[in-house]
CSV table of N, CA and C in Angstrom, one decimal:
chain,number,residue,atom,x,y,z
A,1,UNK,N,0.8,-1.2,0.0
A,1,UNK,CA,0.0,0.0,0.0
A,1,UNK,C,0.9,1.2,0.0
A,2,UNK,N,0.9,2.0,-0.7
A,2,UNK,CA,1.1,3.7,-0.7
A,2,UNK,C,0.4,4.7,0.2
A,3,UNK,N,1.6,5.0,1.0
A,3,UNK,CA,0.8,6.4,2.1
A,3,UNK,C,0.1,7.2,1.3
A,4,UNK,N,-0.8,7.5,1.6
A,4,UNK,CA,-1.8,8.9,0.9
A,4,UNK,C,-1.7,9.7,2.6
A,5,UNK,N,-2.1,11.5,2.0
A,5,UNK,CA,-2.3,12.0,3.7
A,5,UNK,C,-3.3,11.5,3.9
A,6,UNK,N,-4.4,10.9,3.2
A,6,UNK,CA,-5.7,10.3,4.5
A,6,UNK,C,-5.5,9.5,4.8
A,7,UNK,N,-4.4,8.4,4.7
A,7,UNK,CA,-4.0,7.4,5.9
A,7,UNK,C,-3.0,7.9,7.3
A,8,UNK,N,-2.6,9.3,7.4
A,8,UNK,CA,-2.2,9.9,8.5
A,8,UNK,C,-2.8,10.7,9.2
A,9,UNK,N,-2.4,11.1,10.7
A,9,UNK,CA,-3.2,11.5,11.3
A,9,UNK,C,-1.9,12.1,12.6
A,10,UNK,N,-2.0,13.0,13.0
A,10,UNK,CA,-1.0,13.5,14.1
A,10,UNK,C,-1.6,13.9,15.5
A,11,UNK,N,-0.6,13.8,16.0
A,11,UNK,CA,-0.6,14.0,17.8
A,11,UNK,C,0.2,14.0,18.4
A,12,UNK,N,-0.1,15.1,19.1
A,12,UNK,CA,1.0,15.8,20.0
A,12,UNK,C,1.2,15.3,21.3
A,13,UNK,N,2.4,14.7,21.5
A,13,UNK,CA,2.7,13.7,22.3
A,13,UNK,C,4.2,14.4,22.9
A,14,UNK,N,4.8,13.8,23.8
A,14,UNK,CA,6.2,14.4,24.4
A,14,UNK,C,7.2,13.5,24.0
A,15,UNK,N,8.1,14.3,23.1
A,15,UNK,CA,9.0,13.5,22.2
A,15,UNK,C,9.8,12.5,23.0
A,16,UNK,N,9.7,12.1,24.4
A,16,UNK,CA,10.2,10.8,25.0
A,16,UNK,C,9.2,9.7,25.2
A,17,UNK,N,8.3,10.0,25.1
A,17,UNK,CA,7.1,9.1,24.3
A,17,UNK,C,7.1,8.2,22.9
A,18,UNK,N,8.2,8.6,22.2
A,18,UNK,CA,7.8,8.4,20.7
A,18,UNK,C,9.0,7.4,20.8
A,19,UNK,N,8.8,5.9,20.2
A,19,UNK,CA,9.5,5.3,19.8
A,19,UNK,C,10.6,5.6,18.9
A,20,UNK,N,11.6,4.8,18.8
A,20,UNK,CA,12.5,5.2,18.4
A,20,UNK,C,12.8,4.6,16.9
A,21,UNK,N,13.5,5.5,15.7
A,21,UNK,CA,13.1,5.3,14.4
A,21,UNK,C,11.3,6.1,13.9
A,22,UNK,N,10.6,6.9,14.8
A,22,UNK,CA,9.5,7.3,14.2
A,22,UNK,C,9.4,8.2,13.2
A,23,UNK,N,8.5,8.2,12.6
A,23,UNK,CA,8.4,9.6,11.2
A,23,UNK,C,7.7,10.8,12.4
A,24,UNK,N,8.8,11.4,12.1
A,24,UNK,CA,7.6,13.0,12.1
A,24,UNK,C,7.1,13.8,11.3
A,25,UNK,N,7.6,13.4,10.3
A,25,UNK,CA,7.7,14.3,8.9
A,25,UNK,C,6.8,14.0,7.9
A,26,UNK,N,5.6,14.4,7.5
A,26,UNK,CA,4.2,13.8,7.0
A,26,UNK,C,4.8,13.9,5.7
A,27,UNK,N,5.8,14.9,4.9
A,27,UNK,CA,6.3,14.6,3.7
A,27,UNK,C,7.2,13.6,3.5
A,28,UNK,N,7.7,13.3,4.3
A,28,UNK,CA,8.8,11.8,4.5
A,28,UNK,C,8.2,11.0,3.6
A,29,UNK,N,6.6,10.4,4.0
A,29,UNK,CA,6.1,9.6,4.2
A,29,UNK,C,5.1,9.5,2.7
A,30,UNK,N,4.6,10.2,2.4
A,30,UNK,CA,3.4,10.1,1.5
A,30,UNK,C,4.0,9.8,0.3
A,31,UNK,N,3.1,8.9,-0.3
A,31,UNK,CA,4.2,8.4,-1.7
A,31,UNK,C,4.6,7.2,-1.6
A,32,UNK,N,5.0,6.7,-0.2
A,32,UNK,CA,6.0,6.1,0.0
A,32,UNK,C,5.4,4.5,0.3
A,33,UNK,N,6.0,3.4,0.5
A,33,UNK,CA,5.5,2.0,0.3
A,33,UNK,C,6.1,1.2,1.5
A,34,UNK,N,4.6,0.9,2.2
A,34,UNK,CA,4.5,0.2,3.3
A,34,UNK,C,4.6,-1.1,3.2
A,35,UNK,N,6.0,-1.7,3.6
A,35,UNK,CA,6.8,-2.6,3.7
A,35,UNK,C,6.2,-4.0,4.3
A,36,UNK,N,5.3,-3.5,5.7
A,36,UNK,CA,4.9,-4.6,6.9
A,36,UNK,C,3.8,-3.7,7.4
A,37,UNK,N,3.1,-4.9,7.6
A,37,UNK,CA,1.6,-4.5,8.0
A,37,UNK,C,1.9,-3.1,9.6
A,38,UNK,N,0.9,-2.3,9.3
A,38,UNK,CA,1.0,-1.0,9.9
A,38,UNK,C,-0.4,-1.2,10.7
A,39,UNK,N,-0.7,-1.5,12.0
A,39,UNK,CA,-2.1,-1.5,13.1
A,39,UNK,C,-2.7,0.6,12.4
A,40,UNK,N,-4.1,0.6,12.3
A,40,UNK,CA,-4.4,1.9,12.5
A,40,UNK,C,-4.5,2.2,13.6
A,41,UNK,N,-3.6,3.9,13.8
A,41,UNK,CA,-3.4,4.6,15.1
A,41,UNK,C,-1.8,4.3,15.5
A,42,UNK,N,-1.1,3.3,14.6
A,42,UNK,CA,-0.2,3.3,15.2
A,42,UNK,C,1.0,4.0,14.6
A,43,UNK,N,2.0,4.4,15.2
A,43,UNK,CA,3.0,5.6,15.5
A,43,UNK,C,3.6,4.6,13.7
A,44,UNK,N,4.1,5.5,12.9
A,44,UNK,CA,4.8,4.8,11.7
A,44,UNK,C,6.2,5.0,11.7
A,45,UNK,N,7.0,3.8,11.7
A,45,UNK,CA,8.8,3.9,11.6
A,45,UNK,C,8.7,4.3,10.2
A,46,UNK,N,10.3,4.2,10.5
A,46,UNK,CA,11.3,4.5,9.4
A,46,UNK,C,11.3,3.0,8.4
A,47,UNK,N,11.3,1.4,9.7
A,47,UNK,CA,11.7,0.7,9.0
A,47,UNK,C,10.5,0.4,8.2
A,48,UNK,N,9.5,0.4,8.7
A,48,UNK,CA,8.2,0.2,8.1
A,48,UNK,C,7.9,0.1,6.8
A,49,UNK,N,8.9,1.2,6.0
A,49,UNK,CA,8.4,1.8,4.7
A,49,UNK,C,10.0,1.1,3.9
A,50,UNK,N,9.4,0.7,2.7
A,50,UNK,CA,10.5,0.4,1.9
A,50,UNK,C,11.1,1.6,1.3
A,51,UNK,N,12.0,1.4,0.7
A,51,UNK,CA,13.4,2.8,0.3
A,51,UNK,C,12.3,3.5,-0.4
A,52,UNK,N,12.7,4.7,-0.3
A,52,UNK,CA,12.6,5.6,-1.5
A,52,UNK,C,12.0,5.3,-3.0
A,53,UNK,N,13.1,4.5,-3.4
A,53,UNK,CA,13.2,4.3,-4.5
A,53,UNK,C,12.3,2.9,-5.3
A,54,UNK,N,11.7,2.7,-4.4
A,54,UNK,CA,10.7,1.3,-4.6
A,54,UNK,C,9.1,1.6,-4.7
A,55,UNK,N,8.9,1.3,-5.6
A,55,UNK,CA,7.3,1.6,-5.4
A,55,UNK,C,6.7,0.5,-5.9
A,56,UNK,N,5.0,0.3,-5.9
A,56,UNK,CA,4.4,-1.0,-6.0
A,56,UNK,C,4.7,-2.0,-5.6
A,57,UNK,N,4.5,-3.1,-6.3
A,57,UNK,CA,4.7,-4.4,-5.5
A,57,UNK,C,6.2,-4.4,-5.2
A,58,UNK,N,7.2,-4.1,-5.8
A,58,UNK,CA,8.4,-4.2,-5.9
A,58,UNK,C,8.9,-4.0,-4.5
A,59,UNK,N,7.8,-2.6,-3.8
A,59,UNK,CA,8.3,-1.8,-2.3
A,59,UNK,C,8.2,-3.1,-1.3
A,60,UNK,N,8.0,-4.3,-1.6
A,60,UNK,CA,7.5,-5.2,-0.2
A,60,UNK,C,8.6,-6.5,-0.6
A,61,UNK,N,8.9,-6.8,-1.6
A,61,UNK,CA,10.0,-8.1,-1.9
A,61,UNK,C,11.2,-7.7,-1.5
A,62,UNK,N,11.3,-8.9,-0.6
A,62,UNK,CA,13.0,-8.4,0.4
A,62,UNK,C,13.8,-8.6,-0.6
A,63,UNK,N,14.8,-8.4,-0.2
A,63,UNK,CA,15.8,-9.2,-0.5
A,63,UNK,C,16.1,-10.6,-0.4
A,64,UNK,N,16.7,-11.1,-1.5
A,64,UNK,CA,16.6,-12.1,-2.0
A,64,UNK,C,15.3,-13.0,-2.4
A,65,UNK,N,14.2,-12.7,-2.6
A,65,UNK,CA,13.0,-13.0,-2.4
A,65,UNK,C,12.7,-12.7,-3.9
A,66,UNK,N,11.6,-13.2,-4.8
A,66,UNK,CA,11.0,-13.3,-5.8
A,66,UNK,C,9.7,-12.6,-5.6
A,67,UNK,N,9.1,-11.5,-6.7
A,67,UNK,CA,7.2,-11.7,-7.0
A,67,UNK,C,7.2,-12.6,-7.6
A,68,UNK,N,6.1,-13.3,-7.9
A,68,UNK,CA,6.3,-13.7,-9.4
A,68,UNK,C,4.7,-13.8,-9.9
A,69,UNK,N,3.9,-13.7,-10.7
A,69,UNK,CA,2.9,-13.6,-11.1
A,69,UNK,C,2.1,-14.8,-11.8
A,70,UNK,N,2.0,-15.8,-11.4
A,70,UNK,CA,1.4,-17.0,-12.2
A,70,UNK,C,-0.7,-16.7,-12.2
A,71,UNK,N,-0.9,-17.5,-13.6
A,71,UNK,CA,-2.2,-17.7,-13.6
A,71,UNK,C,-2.8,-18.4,-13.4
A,72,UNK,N,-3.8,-18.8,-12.7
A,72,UNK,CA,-4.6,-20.1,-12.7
A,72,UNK,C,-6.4,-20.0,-13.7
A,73,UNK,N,-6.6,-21.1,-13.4
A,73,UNK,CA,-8.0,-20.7,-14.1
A,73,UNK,C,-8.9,-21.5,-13.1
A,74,UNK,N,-10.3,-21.1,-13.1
A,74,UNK,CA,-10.9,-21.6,-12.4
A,74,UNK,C,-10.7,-22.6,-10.9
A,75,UNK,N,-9.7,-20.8,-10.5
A,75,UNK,CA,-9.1,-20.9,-9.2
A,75,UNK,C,-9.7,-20.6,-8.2
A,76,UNK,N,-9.6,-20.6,-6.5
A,76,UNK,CA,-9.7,-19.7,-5.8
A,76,UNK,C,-9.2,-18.7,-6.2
A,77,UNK,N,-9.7,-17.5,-5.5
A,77,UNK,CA,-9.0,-15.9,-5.2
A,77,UNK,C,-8.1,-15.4,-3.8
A,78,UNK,N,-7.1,-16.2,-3.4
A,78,UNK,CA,-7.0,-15.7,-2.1
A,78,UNK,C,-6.9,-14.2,-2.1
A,79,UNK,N,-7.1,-13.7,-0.9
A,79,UNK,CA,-6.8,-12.2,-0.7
A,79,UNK,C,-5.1,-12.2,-0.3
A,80,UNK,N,-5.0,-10.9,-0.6
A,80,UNK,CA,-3.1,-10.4,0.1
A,80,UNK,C,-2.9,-11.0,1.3
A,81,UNK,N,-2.4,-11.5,1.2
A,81,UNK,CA,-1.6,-11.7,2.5
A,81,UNK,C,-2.0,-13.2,3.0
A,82,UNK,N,-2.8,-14.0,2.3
A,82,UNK,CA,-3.0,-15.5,2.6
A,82,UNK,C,-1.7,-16.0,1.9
A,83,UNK,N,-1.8,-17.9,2.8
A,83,UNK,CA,-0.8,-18.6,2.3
A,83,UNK,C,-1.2,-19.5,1.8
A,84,UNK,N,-0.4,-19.6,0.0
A,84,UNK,CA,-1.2,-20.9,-0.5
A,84,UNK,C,-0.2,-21.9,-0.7
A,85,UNK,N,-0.6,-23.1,-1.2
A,85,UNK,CA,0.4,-24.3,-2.0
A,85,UNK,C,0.0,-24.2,-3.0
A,86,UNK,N,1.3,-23.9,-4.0
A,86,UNK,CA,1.1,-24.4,-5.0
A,86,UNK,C,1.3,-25.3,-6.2
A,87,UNK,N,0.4,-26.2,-6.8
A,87,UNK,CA,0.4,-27.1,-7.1
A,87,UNK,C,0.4,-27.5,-8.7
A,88,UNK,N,1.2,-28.2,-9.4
A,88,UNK,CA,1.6,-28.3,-10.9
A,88,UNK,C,1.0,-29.8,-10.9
A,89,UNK,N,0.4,-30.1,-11.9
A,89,UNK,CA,-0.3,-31.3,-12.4
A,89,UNK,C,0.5,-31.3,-14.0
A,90,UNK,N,1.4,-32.4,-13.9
A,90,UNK,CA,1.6,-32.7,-15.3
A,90,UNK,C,1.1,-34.0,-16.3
A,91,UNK,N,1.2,-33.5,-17.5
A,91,UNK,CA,0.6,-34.7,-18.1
A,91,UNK,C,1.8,-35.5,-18.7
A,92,UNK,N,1.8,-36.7,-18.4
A,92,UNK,CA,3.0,-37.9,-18.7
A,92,UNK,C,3.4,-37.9,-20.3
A,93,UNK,N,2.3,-37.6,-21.4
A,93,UNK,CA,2.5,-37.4,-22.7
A,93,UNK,C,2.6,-36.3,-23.7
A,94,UNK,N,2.8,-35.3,-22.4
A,94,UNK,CA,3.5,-34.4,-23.4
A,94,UNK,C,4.9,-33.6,-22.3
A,95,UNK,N,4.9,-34.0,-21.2
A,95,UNK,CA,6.4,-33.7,-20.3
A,95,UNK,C,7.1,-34.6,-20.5
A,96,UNK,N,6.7,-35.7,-20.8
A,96,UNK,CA,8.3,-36.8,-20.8
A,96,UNK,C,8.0,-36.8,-19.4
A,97,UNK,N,7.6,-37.1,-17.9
A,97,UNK,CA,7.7,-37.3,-16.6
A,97,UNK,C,6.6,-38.1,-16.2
A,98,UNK,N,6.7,-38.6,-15.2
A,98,UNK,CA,5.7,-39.8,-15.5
A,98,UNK,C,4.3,-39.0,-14.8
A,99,UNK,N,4.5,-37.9,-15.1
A,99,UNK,CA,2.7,-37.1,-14.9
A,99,UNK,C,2.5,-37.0,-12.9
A,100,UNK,N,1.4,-36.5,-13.2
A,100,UNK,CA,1.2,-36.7,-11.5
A,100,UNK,C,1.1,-35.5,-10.6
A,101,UNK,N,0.8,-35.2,-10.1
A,101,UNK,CA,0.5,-33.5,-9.2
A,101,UNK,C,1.9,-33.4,-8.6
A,102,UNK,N,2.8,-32.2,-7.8
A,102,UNK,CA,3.7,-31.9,-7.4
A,102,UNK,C,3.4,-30.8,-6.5
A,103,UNK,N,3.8,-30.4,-5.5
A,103,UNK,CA,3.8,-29.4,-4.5
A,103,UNK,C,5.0,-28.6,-4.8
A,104,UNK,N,4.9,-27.5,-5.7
A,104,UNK,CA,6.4,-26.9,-6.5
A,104,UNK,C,6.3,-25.4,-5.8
A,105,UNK,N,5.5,-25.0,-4.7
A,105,UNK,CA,5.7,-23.9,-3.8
A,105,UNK,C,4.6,-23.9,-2.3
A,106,UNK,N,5.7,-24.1,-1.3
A,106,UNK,CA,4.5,-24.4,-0.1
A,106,UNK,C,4.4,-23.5,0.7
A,107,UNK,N,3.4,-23.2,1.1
A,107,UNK,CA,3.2,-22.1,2.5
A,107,UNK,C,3.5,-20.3,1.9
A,108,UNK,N,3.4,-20.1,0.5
A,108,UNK,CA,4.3,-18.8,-0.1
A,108,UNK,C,3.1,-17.8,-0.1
A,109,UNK,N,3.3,-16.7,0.3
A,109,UNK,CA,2.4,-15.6,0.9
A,109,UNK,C,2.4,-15.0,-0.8
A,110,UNK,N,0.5,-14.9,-0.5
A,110,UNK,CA,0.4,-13.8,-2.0
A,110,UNK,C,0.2,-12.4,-1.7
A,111,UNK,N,0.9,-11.9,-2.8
A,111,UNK,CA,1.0,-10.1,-2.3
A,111,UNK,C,-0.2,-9.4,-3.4
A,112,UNK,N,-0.9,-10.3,-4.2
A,112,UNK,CA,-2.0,-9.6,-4.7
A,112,UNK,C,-2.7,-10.7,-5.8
A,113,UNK,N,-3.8,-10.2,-6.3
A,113,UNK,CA,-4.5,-10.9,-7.6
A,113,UNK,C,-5.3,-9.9,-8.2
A,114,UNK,N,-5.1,-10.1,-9.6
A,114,UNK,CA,-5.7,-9.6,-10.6
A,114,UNK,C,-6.8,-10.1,-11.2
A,115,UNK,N,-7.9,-10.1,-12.3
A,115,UNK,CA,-8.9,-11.3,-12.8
A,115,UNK,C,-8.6,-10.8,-14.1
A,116,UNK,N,-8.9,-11.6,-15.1
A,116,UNK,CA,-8.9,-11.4,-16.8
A,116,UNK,C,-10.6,-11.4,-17.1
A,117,UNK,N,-11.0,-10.3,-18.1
A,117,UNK,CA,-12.6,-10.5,-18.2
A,117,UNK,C,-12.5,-11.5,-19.4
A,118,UNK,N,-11.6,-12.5,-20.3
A,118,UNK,CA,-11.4,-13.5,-21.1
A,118,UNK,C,-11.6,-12.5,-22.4
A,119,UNK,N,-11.4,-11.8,-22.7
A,119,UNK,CA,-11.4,-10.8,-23.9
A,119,UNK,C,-9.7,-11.3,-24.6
A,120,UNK,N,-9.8,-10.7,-25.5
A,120,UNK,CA,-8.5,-10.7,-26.2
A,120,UNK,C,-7.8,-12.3,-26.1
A,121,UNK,N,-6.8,-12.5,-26.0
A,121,UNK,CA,-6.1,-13.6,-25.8
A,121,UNK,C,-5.8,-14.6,-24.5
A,122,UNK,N,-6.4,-13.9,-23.7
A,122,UNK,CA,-6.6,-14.3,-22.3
A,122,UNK,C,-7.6,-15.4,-22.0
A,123,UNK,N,-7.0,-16.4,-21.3
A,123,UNK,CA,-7.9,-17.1,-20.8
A,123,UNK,C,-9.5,-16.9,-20.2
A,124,UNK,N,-10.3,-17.2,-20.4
A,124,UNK,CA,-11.9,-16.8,-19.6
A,124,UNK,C,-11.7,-17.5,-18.4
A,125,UNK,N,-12.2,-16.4,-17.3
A,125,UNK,CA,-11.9,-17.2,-16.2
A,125,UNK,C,-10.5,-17.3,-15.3
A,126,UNK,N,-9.8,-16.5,-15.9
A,126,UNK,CA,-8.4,-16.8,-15.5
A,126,UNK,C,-7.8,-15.9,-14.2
A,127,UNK,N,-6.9,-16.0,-13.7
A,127,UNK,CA,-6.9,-14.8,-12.1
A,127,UNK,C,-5.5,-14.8,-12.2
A,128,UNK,N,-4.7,-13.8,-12.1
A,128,UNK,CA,-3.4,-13.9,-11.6
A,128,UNK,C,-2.9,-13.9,-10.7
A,129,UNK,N,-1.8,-14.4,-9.8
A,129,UNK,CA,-1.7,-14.1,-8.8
A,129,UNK,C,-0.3,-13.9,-8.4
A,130,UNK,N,0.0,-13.2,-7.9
A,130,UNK,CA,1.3,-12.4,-7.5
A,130,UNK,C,1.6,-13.1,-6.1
A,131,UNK,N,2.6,-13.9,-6.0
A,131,UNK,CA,3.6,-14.8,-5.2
A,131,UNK,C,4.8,-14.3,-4.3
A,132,UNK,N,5.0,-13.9,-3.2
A,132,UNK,CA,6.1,-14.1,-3.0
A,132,UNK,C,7.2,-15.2,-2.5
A,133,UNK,N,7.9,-15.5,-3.7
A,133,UNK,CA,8.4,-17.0,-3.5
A,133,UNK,C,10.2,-16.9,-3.6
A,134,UNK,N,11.1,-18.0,-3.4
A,134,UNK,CA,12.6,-17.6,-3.2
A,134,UNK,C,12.8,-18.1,-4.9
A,135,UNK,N,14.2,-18.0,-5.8
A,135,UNK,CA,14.4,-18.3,-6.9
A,135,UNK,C,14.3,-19.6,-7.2
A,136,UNK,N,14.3,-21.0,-6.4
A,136,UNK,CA,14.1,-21.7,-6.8
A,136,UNK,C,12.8,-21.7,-6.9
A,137,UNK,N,11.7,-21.4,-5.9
A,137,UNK,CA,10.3,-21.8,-6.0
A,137,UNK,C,9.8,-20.7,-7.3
A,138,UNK,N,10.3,-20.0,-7.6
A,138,UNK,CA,9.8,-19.1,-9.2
A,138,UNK,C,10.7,-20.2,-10.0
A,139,UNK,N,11.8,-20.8,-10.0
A,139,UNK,CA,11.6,-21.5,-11.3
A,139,UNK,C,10.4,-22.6,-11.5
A,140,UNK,N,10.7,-23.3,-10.6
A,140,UNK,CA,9.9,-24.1,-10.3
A,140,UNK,C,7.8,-23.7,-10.7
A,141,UNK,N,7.9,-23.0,-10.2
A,141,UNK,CA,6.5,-22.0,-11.0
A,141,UNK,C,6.9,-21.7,-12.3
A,142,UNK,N,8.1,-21.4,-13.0
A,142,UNK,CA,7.6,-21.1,-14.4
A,142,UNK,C,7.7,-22.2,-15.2
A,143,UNK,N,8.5,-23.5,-14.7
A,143,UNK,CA,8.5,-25.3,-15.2
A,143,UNK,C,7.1,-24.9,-15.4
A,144,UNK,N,5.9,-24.6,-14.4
A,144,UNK,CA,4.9,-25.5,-14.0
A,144,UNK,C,4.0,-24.5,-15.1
A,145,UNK,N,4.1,-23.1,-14.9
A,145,UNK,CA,3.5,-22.5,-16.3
A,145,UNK,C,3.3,-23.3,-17.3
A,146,UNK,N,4.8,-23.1,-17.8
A,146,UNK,CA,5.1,-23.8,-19.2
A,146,UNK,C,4.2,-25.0,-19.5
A,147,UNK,N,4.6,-25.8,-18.5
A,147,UNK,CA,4.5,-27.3,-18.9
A,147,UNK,C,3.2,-28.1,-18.6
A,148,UNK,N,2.6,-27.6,-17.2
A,148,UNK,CA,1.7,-28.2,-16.5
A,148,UNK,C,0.6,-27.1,-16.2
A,149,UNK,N,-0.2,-28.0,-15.8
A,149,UNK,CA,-1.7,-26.9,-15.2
A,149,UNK,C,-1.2,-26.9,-13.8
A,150,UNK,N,-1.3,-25.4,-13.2
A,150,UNK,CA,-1.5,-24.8,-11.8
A,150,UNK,C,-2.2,-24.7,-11.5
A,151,UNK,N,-2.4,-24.9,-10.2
A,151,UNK,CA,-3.8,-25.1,-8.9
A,151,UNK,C,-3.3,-24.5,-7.6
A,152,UNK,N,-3.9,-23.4,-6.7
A,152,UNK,CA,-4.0,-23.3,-5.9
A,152,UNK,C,-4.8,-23.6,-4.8
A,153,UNK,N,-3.7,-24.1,-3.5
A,153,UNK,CA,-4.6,-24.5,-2.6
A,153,UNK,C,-4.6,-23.4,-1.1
A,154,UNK,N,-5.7,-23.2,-0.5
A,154,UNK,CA,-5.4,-22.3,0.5
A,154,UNK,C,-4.9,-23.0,1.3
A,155,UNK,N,-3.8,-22.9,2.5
A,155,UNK,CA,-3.8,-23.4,3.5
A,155,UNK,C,-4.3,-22.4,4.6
A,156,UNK,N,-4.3,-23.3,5.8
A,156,UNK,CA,-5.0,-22.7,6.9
A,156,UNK,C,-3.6,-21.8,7.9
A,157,UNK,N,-4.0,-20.5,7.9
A,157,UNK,CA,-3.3,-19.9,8.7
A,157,UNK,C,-1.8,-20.7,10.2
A,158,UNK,N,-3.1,-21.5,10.4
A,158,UNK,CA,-2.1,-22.6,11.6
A,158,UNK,C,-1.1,-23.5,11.6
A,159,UNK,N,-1.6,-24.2,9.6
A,159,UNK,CA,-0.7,-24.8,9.5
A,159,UNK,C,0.1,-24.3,8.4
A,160,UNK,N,0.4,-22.6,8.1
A,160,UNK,CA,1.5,-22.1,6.9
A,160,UNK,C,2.2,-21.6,8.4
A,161,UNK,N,2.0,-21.4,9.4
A,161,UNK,CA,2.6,-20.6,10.4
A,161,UNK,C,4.1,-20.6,10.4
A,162,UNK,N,4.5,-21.8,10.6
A,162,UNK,CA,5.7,-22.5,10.5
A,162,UNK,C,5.9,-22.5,8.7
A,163,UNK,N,5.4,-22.2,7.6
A,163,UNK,CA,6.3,-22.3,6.4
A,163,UNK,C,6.3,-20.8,6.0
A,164,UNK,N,5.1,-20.0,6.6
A,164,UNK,CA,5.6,-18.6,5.8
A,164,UNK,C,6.7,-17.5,6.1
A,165,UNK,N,7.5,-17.0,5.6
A,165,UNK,CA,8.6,-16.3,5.4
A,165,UNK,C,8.1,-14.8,5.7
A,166,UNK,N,8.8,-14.7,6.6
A,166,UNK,CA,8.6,-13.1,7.3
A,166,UNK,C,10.0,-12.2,7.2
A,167,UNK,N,9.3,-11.3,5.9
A,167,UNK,CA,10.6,-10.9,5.6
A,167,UNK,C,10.8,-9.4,6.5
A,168,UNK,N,12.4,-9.4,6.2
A,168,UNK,CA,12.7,-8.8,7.7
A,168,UNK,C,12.5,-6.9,6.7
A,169,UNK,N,12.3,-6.3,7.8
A,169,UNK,CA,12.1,-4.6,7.7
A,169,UNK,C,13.1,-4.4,6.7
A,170,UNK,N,12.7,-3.4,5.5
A,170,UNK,CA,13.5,-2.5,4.9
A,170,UNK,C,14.2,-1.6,5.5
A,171,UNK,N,15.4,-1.1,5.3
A,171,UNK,CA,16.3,0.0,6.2
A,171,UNK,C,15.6,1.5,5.2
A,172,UNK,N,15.1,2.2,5.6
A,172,UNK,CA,14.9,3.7,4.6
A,172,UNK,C,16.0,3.6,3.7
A,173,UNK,N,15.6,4.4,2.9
A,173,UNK,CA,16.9,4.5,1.5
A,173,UNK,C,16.6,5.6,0.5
């Protein structure tokens, strides 16, 4: 998400009150791309916000970390910030592999989805979904493009706990 000023709000507080790393500077901030989930009402850091120089999806993929954008069709839609598995089904006669479903990204947090209205060259029905996954789990997703049909499965909050990847604060930049 991008600061707008109607997601800020000020209060006058005694500057030994204020955590440390806080914005005070409402132009700092606007424009700028919120890295890790921000509570409303709560005071906004420095680390909070990705560099300067990052905007859209780009402002939230750590380092080292992948987006990557695969389609599915006649998928769920998870919302931002669920965790899904995702799943490649190949067919034995035209991969050369002896076919079979595969778990080729598990527990990988989505940072958004799109829908296609099936116009033009686009599949009907089709949804995209924006991944954050590490370089091997994006190859591994573009194998599964290519070659096989993708399916997403939601997992339940309790049990991605332990596989999703909490990537650490951006430094300002």
């Amino acid at each position: 998400r991008v600061v707008s000023v109607r997601d800020l709000t000020t209060r006058s507080v005694h500057r030994a009150q204020l955590p440390s790393g806080v914005v005070t500077d409402r132009r700092a901030v606007v424009g700028r791309v919120v890295a890790v989930p921000v509570l409303d009402g709560a005071y906004l850091l420095r680390r909070s916000l990705a560099p300067k120089r990052r905007t859209g999806v780009d402002g939230v993929v750590p380092p080292g970390m992948r987006a990557m954008r695969v389609v599915v069709t006649d998928a769920l839609t998870p919302r931002a910030g669920a965790a899904v598995d995702v799943l490649a089904t190949y067919d034995p006669s035209r991969s050369g592999s002896d076919g079979g479903t595969i778990v080729v990204a598990a527990g990988v947090t989505v940072l958004g989805t799109d829908r296609r209205d099936g116009s033009g060259s686009g599949r009907t029905g089709a949804a995209g979904v924006t991944l954050l996954v590490d370089p091997d789990e994006a190859a591994a997703l573009a194998d599964a493009q290519a070659n096989g049909v993708v399916t997403l499965a939601l997992v339940p909050p309790e049990d991605a706990a332990h596989l999703l990847r909490v990537p650490e604060p951006h430094q300002p930049g």
